[in-house]
Short mmCIF file of C-alpha atoms in Angstrom, two decimals:
data_model
loop_
_atom_site.label_atom_id
_atom_site.label_comp_id
_atom_site.label_asym_id
_atom_site.label_seq_id
_atom_site.Cartn_x
_atom_site.Cartn_y
_atom_site.Cartn_z
CA MET A 189 148.52 79.98 34.95
CA THR A 190 148.03 77.88 31.85
CA GLU A 191 146.99 74.21 31.82
CA THR A 192 147.24 71.74 29.19
CA PRO A 193 143.98 70.98 27.30
CA LYS A 194 144.14 67.52 28.78
CA GLU A 195 143.94 68.52 32.44
CA VAL A 196 140.59 67.61 34.02
CA ARG A 197 139.29 70.40 36.24
CA VAL A 198 136.06 69.60 38.01
CA ARG A 199 134.17 71.34 40.87
CA PHE A 200 131.58 70.83 43.52
CA ALA A 201 129.70 74.06 44.24
CA PRO A 202 127.33 73.68 47.26
CA SER A 203 125.18 76.59 48.50
CA PRO A 204 125.62 77.08 52.23
CA THR A 205 121.99 77.00 53.10
CA GLY A 206 121.93 73.89 55.26
CA ARG A 207 123.56 70.62 55.88
CA LEU A 208 125.26 68.60 53.06
CA HIS A 209 122.49 66.48 51.62
CA ILE A 210 123.11 62.90 50.57
CA GLY A 211 122.59 63.89 46.87
CA GLY A 212 125.15 66.68 47.20
CA ALA A 213 127.58 64.24 48.78
CA ARG A 214 127.16 61.84 45.87
CA THR A 215 127.85 64.72 43.39
CA ALA A 216 130.91 65.67 45.37
CA ILE A 217 132.17 62.04 45.35
CA TYR A 218 131.83 61.75 41.63
CA ASN A 219 133.75 64.89 41.02
CA TRP A 220 136.44 64.07 43.49
CA ALA A 221 136.80 60.50 42.16
CA PHE A 222 136.80 61.65 38.52
CA ALA A 223 139.50 64.29 39.30
CA ARG A 224 141.69 61.62 41.03
CA ALA A 225 141.19 59.02 38.40
CA ASN A 226 142.42 61.48 35.72
CA GLY A 227 145.22 63.14 37.62
CA GLY A 228 143.17 66.35 37.63
CA LYS A 229 142.06 68.96 40.04
CA PHE A 230 139.04 68.92 42.31
CA ILE A 231 137.78 72.33 43.22
CA LEU A 232 135.32 73.26 46.06
CA ARG A 233 133.39 76.47 45.43
CA ILE A 234 130.94 77.98 47.86
CA GLU A 235 127.90 79.50 46.06
CA ASP A 236 126.77 82.01 48.69
CA THR A 237 124.86 84.59 46.62
CA ASP A 238 121.56 83.95 48.58
CA PRO A 239 122.21 86.44 51.50
CA GLU A 240 119.04 85.42 53.21
CA ARG A 241 119.94 81.67 53.50
CA SER A 242 123.59 81.46 53.14
CA THR A 243 125.63 81.70 56.34
CA GLU A 244 129.27 81.16 57.40
CA GLU A 245 128.04 78.61 59.92
CA ASN A 246 126.58 76.49 57.08
CA THR A 247 129.73 76.79 55.15
CA GLN A 248 131.55 75.32 58.06
CA VAL A 249 129.01 72.46 58.35
CA ILE A 250 129.64 71.68 54.61
CA LEU A 251 133.39 71.76 55.01
CA ARG A 252 133.19 69.41 58.07
CA ALA A 253 131.06 67.03 56.17
CA MET A 254 133.47 66.98 53.23
CA ARG A 255 136.45 66.36 55.59
CA TRP A 256 134.63 63.60 57.36
CA LEU A 257 133.88 61.88 54.05
CA GLY A 258 137.72 62.26 53.22
CA LEU A 259 136.94 64.37 50.08
CA ASP A 260 140.11 66.56 49.96
CA TRP A 261 140.04 69.49 47.58
CA ASP A 262 142.89 70.86 45.56
CA GLU A 263 141.52 74.40 45.35
CA GLY A 264 138.96 76.08 47.54
CA PRO A 265 138.25 77.38 50.99
CA GLU A 266 141.09 76.95 53.54
CA VAL A 267 143.29 75.70 50.64
CA GLY A 268 143.38 78.59 48.18
CA GLY A 269 144.39 78.37 44.56
CA PRO A 270 145.21 80.23 41.39
CA TYR A 271 141.64 81.08 40.56
CA GLY A 272 140.36 82.24 43.94
CA PRO A 273 138.66 83.46 45.92
CA TYR A 274 136.34 80.36 46.03
CA THR A 275 133.24 81.93 47.53
CA GLN A 276 130.98 83.87 45.24
CA MET A 277 130.27 86.86 47.39
CA GLN A 278 134.05 87.53 47.09
CA ARG A 279 133.92 87.35 43.30
CA MET A 280 131.42 90.07 42.50
CA ASP A 281 134.04 92.00 40.58
CA THR A 282 134.30 89.00 38.04
CA TYR A 283 130.50 89.14 37.34
CA THR A 284 130.65 92.88 36.88
CA GLU A 285 133.55 92.38 34.43
CA ALA A 286 131.59 89.63 32.44
CA LEU A 287 128.57 91.77 32.32
CA GLU A 288 130.52 94.63 30.93
CA GLN A 289 131.93 92.36 28.21
CA LEU A 290 128.40 91.27 27.20
CA LYS A 291 127.18 94.92 27.17
CA ALA A 292 130.01 95.91 24.83
CA ALA A 293 129.22 92.95 22.53
CA GLY A 294 125.52 93.88 22.53
CA ALA A 295 124.67 90.53 24.17
CA ALA A 296 123.13 92.08 27.31
CA TYR A 297 120.49 94.85 27.78
CA PRO A 298 118.68 96.58 30.67
CA CYS A 299 115.09 95.65 31.48
CA PHE A 300 112.84 98.01 33.40
CA CYS A 301 109.71 95.87 33.45
CA THR A 302 108.38 95.55 37.00
CA LYS A 303 107.44 92.26 38.64
CA GLU A 304 103.78 93.24 38.44
CA GLU A 305 104.01 93.89 34.66
CA LEU A 306 105.70 90.62 34.20
CA ASP A 307 103.12 88.67 36.30
CA ALA A 308 100.27 90.36 34.31
CA LYS A 309 101.84 89.26 30.96
CA ARG A 310 102.37 85.84 32.19
CA GLU A 311 98.75 85.48 33.29
CA ALA A 312 97.52 86.80 29.99
CA ALA A 313 99.68 84.45 28.06
CA LYS A 314 98.28 81.51 30.07
CA ALA A 315 94.82 82.68 29.33
CA GLU A 316 95.56 82.63 25.60
CA GLN A 317 95.84 79.06 24.44
CA GLY A 318 99.39 78.48 23.29
CA GLY A 319 100.50 81.81 24.44
CA TYR A 320 104.21 82.32 25.25
CA ASP A 321 104.68 82.84 28.87
CA GLY A 322 108.38 83.80 28.73
CA TYR A 323 109.69 87.31 28.62
CA ASP A 324 108.38 89.15 25.42
CA ARG A 325 111.54 91.16 25.11
CA THR A 326 109.71 94.44 25.64
CA CYS A 327 112.91 96.33 26.72
CA ARG A 328 115.18 94.73 24.13
CA SER A 329 114.32 97.34 21.55
CA LEU A 330 114.74 100.34 23.70
CA ASP A 331 116.91 103.17 22.39
CA PRO A 332 120.31 102.82 24.11
CA GLU A 333 120.40 106.50 25.02
CA VAL A 334 116.93 106.40 26.54
CA ALA A 335 117.88 103.29 28.51
CA ALA A 336 121.06 105.03 29.72
CA ALA A 337 119.09 108.09 30.87
CA ARG A 338 116.55 105.82 32.80
CA ILE A 339 119.55 104.06 34.54
CA ALA A 340 121.14 107.43 35.31
CA ALA A 341 117.89 108.47 36.91
CA GLY A 342 117.99 105.60 39.23
CA GLU A 343 115.16 103.54 37.71
CA PRO A 344 115.28 99.85 39.05
CA HIS A 345 116.31 97.43 36.29
CA VAL A 346 117.72 94.09 35.71
CA TRP A 347 120.20 92.96 32.93
CA ARG A 348 119.10 90.30 30.53
CA LEU A 349 120.95 88.18 28.06
CA ALA A 350 120.08 89.06 24.45
CA VAL A 351 119.51 85.49 23.08
CA PRO A 352 120.23 85.46 19.33
CA GLU A 353 117.01 85.62 17.25
CA ASN A 354 116.43 82.42 15.25
CA HIS A 355 119.07 80.58 17.25
CA GLY A 356 119.14 77.03 16.17
CA PRO A 357 118.70 73.90 18.56
CA ILE A 358 120.90 74.16 21.73
CA GLU A 359 122.67 70.77 21.68
CA PHE A 360 125.18 68.97 23.86
CA ASP A 361 126.38 65.46 24.55
CA ASP A 362 125.79 64.42 28.08
CA ALA A 363 127.84 61.69 29.69
CA ALA A 364 124.72 60.16 31.29
CA PHE A 365 121.87 61.26 29.10
CA GLY A 366 123.55 61.10 25.74
CA HIS A 367 122.76 63.61 23.07
CA CYS A 368 120.45 66.36 24.36
CA SER A 369 118.72 68.94 22.11
CA PHE A 370 116.53 71.85 23.12
CA PRO A 371 114.67 73.96 20.62
CA GLY A 372 116.05 77.51 20.26
CA ASP A 373 113.11 79.09 21.66
CA PHE A 374 113.45 77.09 24.87
CA VAL A 375 115.26 79.84 26.59
CA ASP A 376 114.02 83.45 26.78
CA ASP A 377 116.06 86.47 27.45
CA LEU A 378 117.06 85.35 30.93
CA ILE A 379 118.05 87.68 33.67
CA LEU A 380 121.87 87.78 34.27
CA VAL A 381 121.98 90.48 37.14
CA ARG A 382 119.16 91.34 39.39
CA THR A 383 118.09 94.84 40.46
CA ASP A 384 120.24 94.80 43.54
CA GLY A 385 123.33 94.05 41.34
CA SER A 386 123.58 90.37 42.39
CA PRO A 387 124.18 87.76 39.65
CA THR A 388 121.63 85.03 39.03
CA TYR A 389 122.73 81.50 39.57
CA ASN A 390 123.14 80.62 35.81
CA PHE A 391 125.21 83.73 35.08
CA ALA A 392 127.42 83.34 38.08
CA CYS A 393 127.91 79.56 37.63
CA VAL A 394 129.01 80.25 34.02
CA VAL A 395 131.42 83.03 34.93
CA ASP A 396 132.95 80.98 37.75
CA ASP A 397 133.28 77.76 35.69
CA SER A 398 134.88 79.66 32.79
CA ASN A 399 137.31 81.74 35.07
CA MET A 400 138.24 78.49 36.95
CA LYS A 401 138.89 76.57 33.70
CA ILE A 402 136.34 73.87 34.58
CA THR A 403 136.48 71.12 31.95
CA HIS A 404 133.61 68.88 33.20
CA VAL A 405 130.52 69.86 35.03
CA VAL A 406 129.18 66.86 36.90
CA ARG A 407 125.93 67.64 38.74
CA GLY A 408 122.47 66.49 39.39
CA ALA A 409 119.82 65.96 36.78
CA ASP A 410 117.68 68.82 38.32
CA HIS A 411 120.13 71.17 36.55
CA LEU A 412 119.54 69.64 33.15
CA ASN A 413 117.20 72.42 32.10
CA ASN A 414 119.73 75.00 33.18
CA THR A 415 122.38 73.62 30.78
CA PRO A 416 120.86 75.19 27.59
CA LYS A 417 120.62 78.53 29.31
CA GLN A 418 124.22 78.30 30.51
CA ILE A 419 125.39 77.27 27.03
CA LEU A 420 123.89 80.43 25.71
CA ILE A 421 125.88 82.46 28.23
CA TYR A 422 129.10 80.59 27.35
CA GLU A 423 128.48 81.34 23.66
CA ALA A 424 127.83 85.14 24.44
CA LEU A 425 131.04 85.26 26.43
CA GLY A 426 133.02 83.45 23.79
CA LYS A 427 134.09 80.80 26.34
CA PRO A 428 134.61 77.03 25.71
CA ILE A 429 131.70 74.83 26.84
CA PRO A 430 132.63 72.12 29.34
CA GLN A 431 131.50 68.42 29.10
CA PHE A 432 128.27 67.90 31.11
CA ALA A 433 127.30 64.87 33.16
CA HIS A 434 123.94 64.95 34.88
CA LEU A 435 123.37 62.50 37.63
CA SER A 436 120.07 60.60 38.19
CA MET A 437 117.88 61.29 41.19
CA ILE A 438 118.21 59.42 44.39
CA LEU A 439 114.86 57.86 45.40
CA GLY A 440 113.54 56.41 48.70
CA ALA A 441 112.45 52.84 48.96
CA ASP A 442 108.85 54.00 47.97
CA GLY A 443 110.11 55.35 44.59
CA GLN A 444 109.69 58.96 45.67
CA LYS A 445 112.54 61.50 45.71
CA LEU A 446 114.65 61.14 48.89
CA SER A 447 113.53 63.41 51.63
CA LYS A 448 113.11 63.75 55.25
CA ARG A 449 110.05 61.49 55.40
CA HIS A 450 112.49 58.61 54.47
CA GLY A 451 114.63 59.35 57.48
CA ALA A 452 118.12 60.82 57.60
CA THR A 453 119.15 62.83 54.48
CA SER A 454 122.25 64.63 55.48
CA VAL A 455 125.85 63.36 55.77
CA GLU A 456 126.09 64.47 59.42
CA GLU A 457 123.07 62.41 60.29
CA TYR A 458 124.60 59.29 59.01
CA ARG A 459 127.78 60.00 60.74
CA ASP A 460 125.88 60.44 63.95
CA ARG A 461 124.14 57.21 63.50
CA GLY A 462 127.33 55.30 63.36
CA TYR A 463 128.38 54.82 59.69
CA LEU A 464 131.94 54.88 58.45
CA PRO A 465 133.03 57.59 55.93
CA ASP A 466 134.52 54.80 53.80
CA THR A 467 131.08 53.21 53.76
CA MET A 468 129.25 56.31 52.85
CA VAL A 469 131.66 57.02 49.94
CA ASN A 470 131.42 53.53 48.71
CA PHE A 471 127.60 53.31 49.02
CA LEU A 472 126.88 56.73 47.46
CA ALA A 473 129.28 56.04 44.56
CA LEU A 474 127.15 53.01 43.59
CA LEU A 475 124.04 55.15 43.47
CA GLY A 476 124.09 55.76 39.61
CA TRP A 477 127.63 54.30 38.83
CA SER A 478 129.10 50.91 38.77
CA LEU A 479 132.48 49.41 38.52
CA ASP A 480 131.49 46.28 36.60
CA GLY A 481 127.81 45.66 37.58
CA GLU A 482 128.73 43.26 40.22
CA THR A 483 131.30 44.51 42.57
CA THR A 484 129.89 46.11 45.69
CA ILE A 485 132.83 46.74 48.05
CA ILE A 486 135.02 49.35 46.35
CA PRO A 487 137.67 50.89 48.49
CA ARG A 488 138.34 54.54 47.86
CA ASP A 489 141.76 53.92 46.26
CA MET A 490 140.07 51.66 43.73
CA LEU A 491 137.31 54.21 43.21
CA CYS A 492 139.96 56.87 42.58
CA GLU A 493 141.70 54.62 40.01
CA LYS A 494 138.74 53.16 38.14
CA PHE A 495 135.96 55.91 38.23
CA SER A 496 134.78 57.06 34.83
CA LEU A 497 131.88 59.02 33.56
CA ASP A 498 130.91 56.33 30.92
CA ARG A 499 129.76 54.10 33.77
CA ILE A 500 127.25 56.63 34.99
CA THR A 501 123.58 55.60 34.40
CA LYS A 502 120.66 57.88 33.84
CA LYS A 503 118.42 55.44 35.73
CA ASN A 504 117.23 56.72 39.05
CA ALA A 505 118.91 55.15 42.05
CA VAL A 506 117.21 53.78 45.19
CA PHE A 507 118.64 54.56 48.52
CA ASP A 508 118.51 51.07 50.19
CA GLU A 509 119.37 51.46 53.91
CA THR A 510 119.42 47.68 54.40
CA LYS A 511 122.23 47.51 51.89
CA LEU A 512 124.01 50.46 53.59
CA ASP A 513 123.89 48.61 56.97
CA TRP A 514 125.18 45.56 55.41
CA MET A 515 128.09 47.43 53.67
CA ASN A 516 128.90 49.27 56.99
CA GLY A 517 129.11 45.90 58.67
CA GLU A 518 131.48 44.64 56.03
CA TYR A 519 133.74 47.59 56.49
CA ILE A 520 133.60 47.26 60.41
CA LYS A 521 134.87 43.61 59.95
CA THR A 522 138.02 44.77 58.37
CA MET A 523 138.75 47.98 60.08
CA GLY A 524 140.82 46.64 62.97
CA ALA A 525 140.64 46.90 66.69
CA ALA A 526 142.38 50.22 67.31
CA ALA A 527 140.30 52.12 64.65
CA PHE A 528 137.16 50.34 66.04
CA VAL A 529 137.78 51.83 69.54
CA ASP A 530 138.25 55.16 68.19
CA ALA A 531 135.03 54.98 66.16
CA ILE A 532 132.86 53.74 69.02
CA ALA A 533 134.32 56.16 71.55
CA PRO A 534 132.04 59.04 70.87
CA PHE A 535 128.92 56.83 71.14
CA MET A 536 130.13 55.20 74.47
CA ILE A 537 130.97 58.61 75.92
CA GLU A 538 127.55 59.96 74.86
CA ALA A 539 125.84 57.05 76.54
CA GLY A 540 127.55 57.96 79.72
CA PHE A 541 129.32 54.54 80.37
CA VAL A 542 132.97 55.96 79.99
CA THR A 543 135.13 58.97 79.68
CA ALA A 544 137.54 59.79 77.00
CA GLU A 545 140.24 59.68 79.66
CA ASP A 546 139.21 56.05 80.59
CA ILE A 547 139.23 54.92 76.93
CA ALA A 548 142.68 56.54 76.45
CA ALA A 549 144.13 54.90 79.54
CA ARG A 550 142.65 51.46 78.87
CA HIS A 551 142.68 51.39 75.00
CA GLU A 552 143.92 47.78 74.91
CA TRP A 553 141.01 46.64 77.08
CA TYR A 554 138.61 48.26 74.63
CA GLU A 555 140.23 46.70 71.72
CA LYS A 556 139.29 43.41 73.14
CA LEU A 557 135.65 44.35 72.35
CA TYR A 558 136.49 44.22 68.56
CA PRO A 559 136.55 40.55 67.97
CA ILE A 560 133.38 40.21 70.18
CA LEU A 561 131.29 42.88 68.35
CA ALA A 562 132.71 43.25 64.80
CA GLU A 563 130.61 40.52 63.36
CA ARG A 564 127.50 41.60 65.32
CA VAL A 565 127.05 45.32 64.72
CA LYS A 566 126.16 47.20 61.55
CA ARG A 567 126.42 50.61 63.11
CA PHE A 568 128.59 52.16 65.88
CA SER A 569 125.37 53.49 67.59
CA GLU A 570 124.47 49.83 68.31
CA VAL A 571 127.50 49.28 70.53
CA PRO A 572 126.44 50.90 73.82
CA GLU A 573 123.31 49.00 74.11
CA LYS A 574 124.92 45.71 73.33
CA ILE A 575 127.60 45.96 76.00
CA ALA A 576 125.91 48.30 78.63
CA PHE A 577 125.86 45.34 81.11
CA MET A 578 129.60 45.24 81.14
CA PHE A 579 129.91 48.63 82.82
CA ASP A 580 127.41 48.02 85.69
CA GLY A 581 130.00 46.51 88.04
CA ALA A 582 128.33 44.12 90.50
CA LYS A 583 124.82 45.17 89.58
CA VAL A 584 122.60 43.38 87.06
CA THR A 585 119.22 44.53 85.87
CA LEU A 586 117.15 41.48 85.16
CA ASP A 587 114.76 41.52 82.23
CA GLU A 588 111.53 39.94 83.37
CA LYS A 589 110.76 38.14 80.02
CA SER A 590 114.17 36.61 79.98
CA VAL A 591 113.81 35.47 83.71
CA GLN A 592 110.46 33.85 82.99
CA LYS A 593 111.70 32.01 79.91
CA ASN A 594 115.15 30.95 81.12
CA LEU A 595 115.11 30.78 84.87
CA LEU A 596 111.54 30.07 86.05
CA LYS A 597 110.52 27.77 83.09
CA GLU A 598 109.18 24.50 84.52
CA GLY A 599 111.85 21.81 84.66
CA CYS A 600 114.88 24.04 83.58
CA ARG A 601 116.45 23.75 87.10
CA ALA A 602 118.11 27.11 86.75
CA ASP A 603 118.66 27.49 90.39
CA GLU A 604 120.74 24.37 90.54
CA VAL A 605 122.75 25.45 87.57
CA LEU A 606 123.40 28.87 88.82
CA ARG A 607 124.67 27.54 92.27
CA GLU A 608 127.06 25.31 90.43
CA VAL A 609 128.24 28.01 88.17
CA ARG A 610 128.66 30.37 91.11
CA ALA A 611 131.13 27.91 92.67
CA ILE A 612 133.03 27.67 89.43
CA MET A 613 133.26 31.47 89.09
CA ALA A 614 134.46 31.86 92.69
CA ASP A 615 137.06 29.11 92.21
CA GLU A 616 140.37 31.06 91.79
CA SER A 617 142.13 27.90 90.77
CA ILE A 618 140.32 28.14 87.44
CA GLU A 619 142.10 30.61 85.08
CA TRP A 620 139.85 33.75 84.55
CA ALA A 621 139.73 33.34 80.82
CA CYS A 622 137.06 32.51 78.23
CA ASP A 623 138.09 29.03 77.24
CA PRO A 624 138.67 27.43 80.66
CA LEU A 625 135.61 29.06 82.14
CA GLN A 626 133.37 28.06 79.31
CA ASP A 627 134.75 24.49 79.27
CA THR A 628 134.30 24.08 82.99
CA VAL A 629 130.80 25.45 82.93
CA GLY A 630 130.10 23.17 79.96
CA THR A 631 130.76 20.03 81.97
CA LEU A 632 127.64 20.74 84.06
CA ALA A 633 125.38 19.72 81.14
CA GLU A 634 126.63 16.16 81.48
CA LYS A 635 126.75 16.28 85.23
CA LEU A 636 123.21 17.60 85.62
CA GLU A 637 121.93 15.67 82.71
CA LEU A 638 120.75 18.87 80.98
CA LYS A 639 120.89 20.26 77.53
CA ASN A 640 123.55 22.88 76.96
CA LYS A 641 121.03 25.61 76.57
CA PHE A 642 119.69 24.89 79.98
CA VAL A 643 123.11 25.50 81.47
CA PHE A 644 124.40 28.53 79.39
CA GLN A 645 121.22 30.48 79.14
CA PRO A 646 120.73 30.91 82.88
CA VAL A 647 124.24 32.05 83.20
CA ARG A 648 123.68 34.64 80.37
CA VAL A 649 120.62 35.99 82.01
CA ALA A 650 122.23 36.19 85.43
CA VAL A 651 125.37 38.01 84.10
CA THR A 652 123.83 40.23 81.40
CA GLY A 653 120.30 40.55 82.58
CA THR A 654 118.91 39.33 79.24
CA GLN A 655 118.70 36.27 77.06
CA VAL A 656 120.57 37.85 74.07
CA SER A 657 124.09 39.13 74.30
CA PRO A 658 127.41 39.17 72.63
CA PRO A 659 129.48 36.11 73.26
CA LEU A 660 129.02 35.38 76.83
CA PHE A 661 132.35 34.09 78.09
CA GLU A 662 134.43 36.47 76.01
CA CYS A 663 132.59 39.17 77.81
CA ILE A 664 133.00 37.55 81.20
CA GLU A 665 136.78 37.33 80.76
CA MET A 666 136.82 41.14 80.42
CA MET A 667 134.85 41.58 83.59
CA LYS A 668 135.87 41.23 87.17
CA ARG A 669 135.52 37.85 88.94
CA GLU A 670 134.03 39.43 92.03
CA ASP A 671 131.38 41.22 89.91
CA ILE A 672 130.33 38.07 88.13
CA VAL A 673 129.98 36.17 91.46
CA ALA A 674 127.90 39.11 92.85
CA ARG A 675 125.62 39.09 90.01
CA ILE A 676 124.85 35.37 90.28
CA ASP A 677 124.31 35.88 93.97
CA TYR A 678 121.89 38.73 93.27
CA THR A 679 119.96 36.62 90.68
CA LEU A 680 119.74 33.58 93.04
CA ALA A 681 118.46 35.82 95.87
CA THR A 682 116.01 37.84 93.76
CA VAL A 683 114.60 35.08 91.74
CA PHE A 684 114.87 31.98 93.98
CA GLY A 685 115.15 33.49 97.47
CA ASP A 686 118.73 32.35 98.22
CA GLU A 687 120.32 34.21 101.08
CA GLN A 688 123.27 36.40 100.01
#
């Protein structure tokens, strides 16, 4: 298959050693958006050459997180493509082929130095002020026949890159960091293939990116020091060098690198806390990139149209969870009732209030929760606690602090109010709907010569059990008349000794 030179091909290449970290998710978003903005291809590649930590289960965790974020890949696992397979352990033949190419060109040589020997040399170099602690190329001058004989005898060895002597500065233009230059001796003769025959990260990465025709490598700034090493491998293989863009670090509010001590760090944790995938894509996109320096709500279709590497900054980004909550709230306000119910369903079911079957059977009833809650929640995980009282039938659990403040406070006359309200709620001639019920109860303020709060707050406590709740009468409308009356009766009996 032959692409035109203008076709953008980018990749996201996670290692399946755990959950998809927020930093990795941002990298995936940038690659995905850049491909979409340029009509290119977004490739997902699994770098699983660490057999001790890489697992198929972790691969599936990453794929689930990618799907939840809505980051569809054009080539990769479960999709296929012209340059597969897309897991490194299934591409070992390509690394062998590349190594043979380097051997034939005299650009790779076997090294028989043991770990103990290398460690001793490194310690000696440290002891000598200004000593070079990289590999001293001991095996580079070995006679090829001698080296071949040692290999044939089964002597353990690695394969190293023969970095050209007197190589000039290693330079490249980075989309975020600008022109970068490393001295020629920055890189020693790095290992390409380990003693067990497995490729090192830098070697496998270059071979994969070359074979998959990757045009732009967009990744974290922690890989910046790997770039000169990889450029040397590209040069040795005679392959074109892609455009690089290294992304700034994501810091916690304390200015330190984002880690578990700051709270959640994986995509799945934020999903489980009740954030929308659109929110996460929008929020993470702004951690190191901007549309115009002002716009904060950027729908994914706009991101896919406007994303460009020249808007990436090298300044470290701060993960502001307060802003994330605000942004999620903004997305909730516009998502619509049906989608809202589907989003809160797992949290309601987990809380034990309802079953999936109940939600499916009464979807329209649950949709009425949307206008009540959309302006009042930042995360879906907040919903069960806010409306728990609506699922207790005739029972109400009275919060002692709310009772003291709103029912027993001297002069509030809450018992009178509740008896009047009980009569209104029991009166079937009054339509069981928010407005008529609220208007009728509202007349009690003038009748009893009380402020509105001394009428409505006792009702709120008697119905919900607490002094803070979503809009009261909108909730009452969704509940049963007999249950509301029973709750007021219970409150009058419990707090004021009325007989039920």
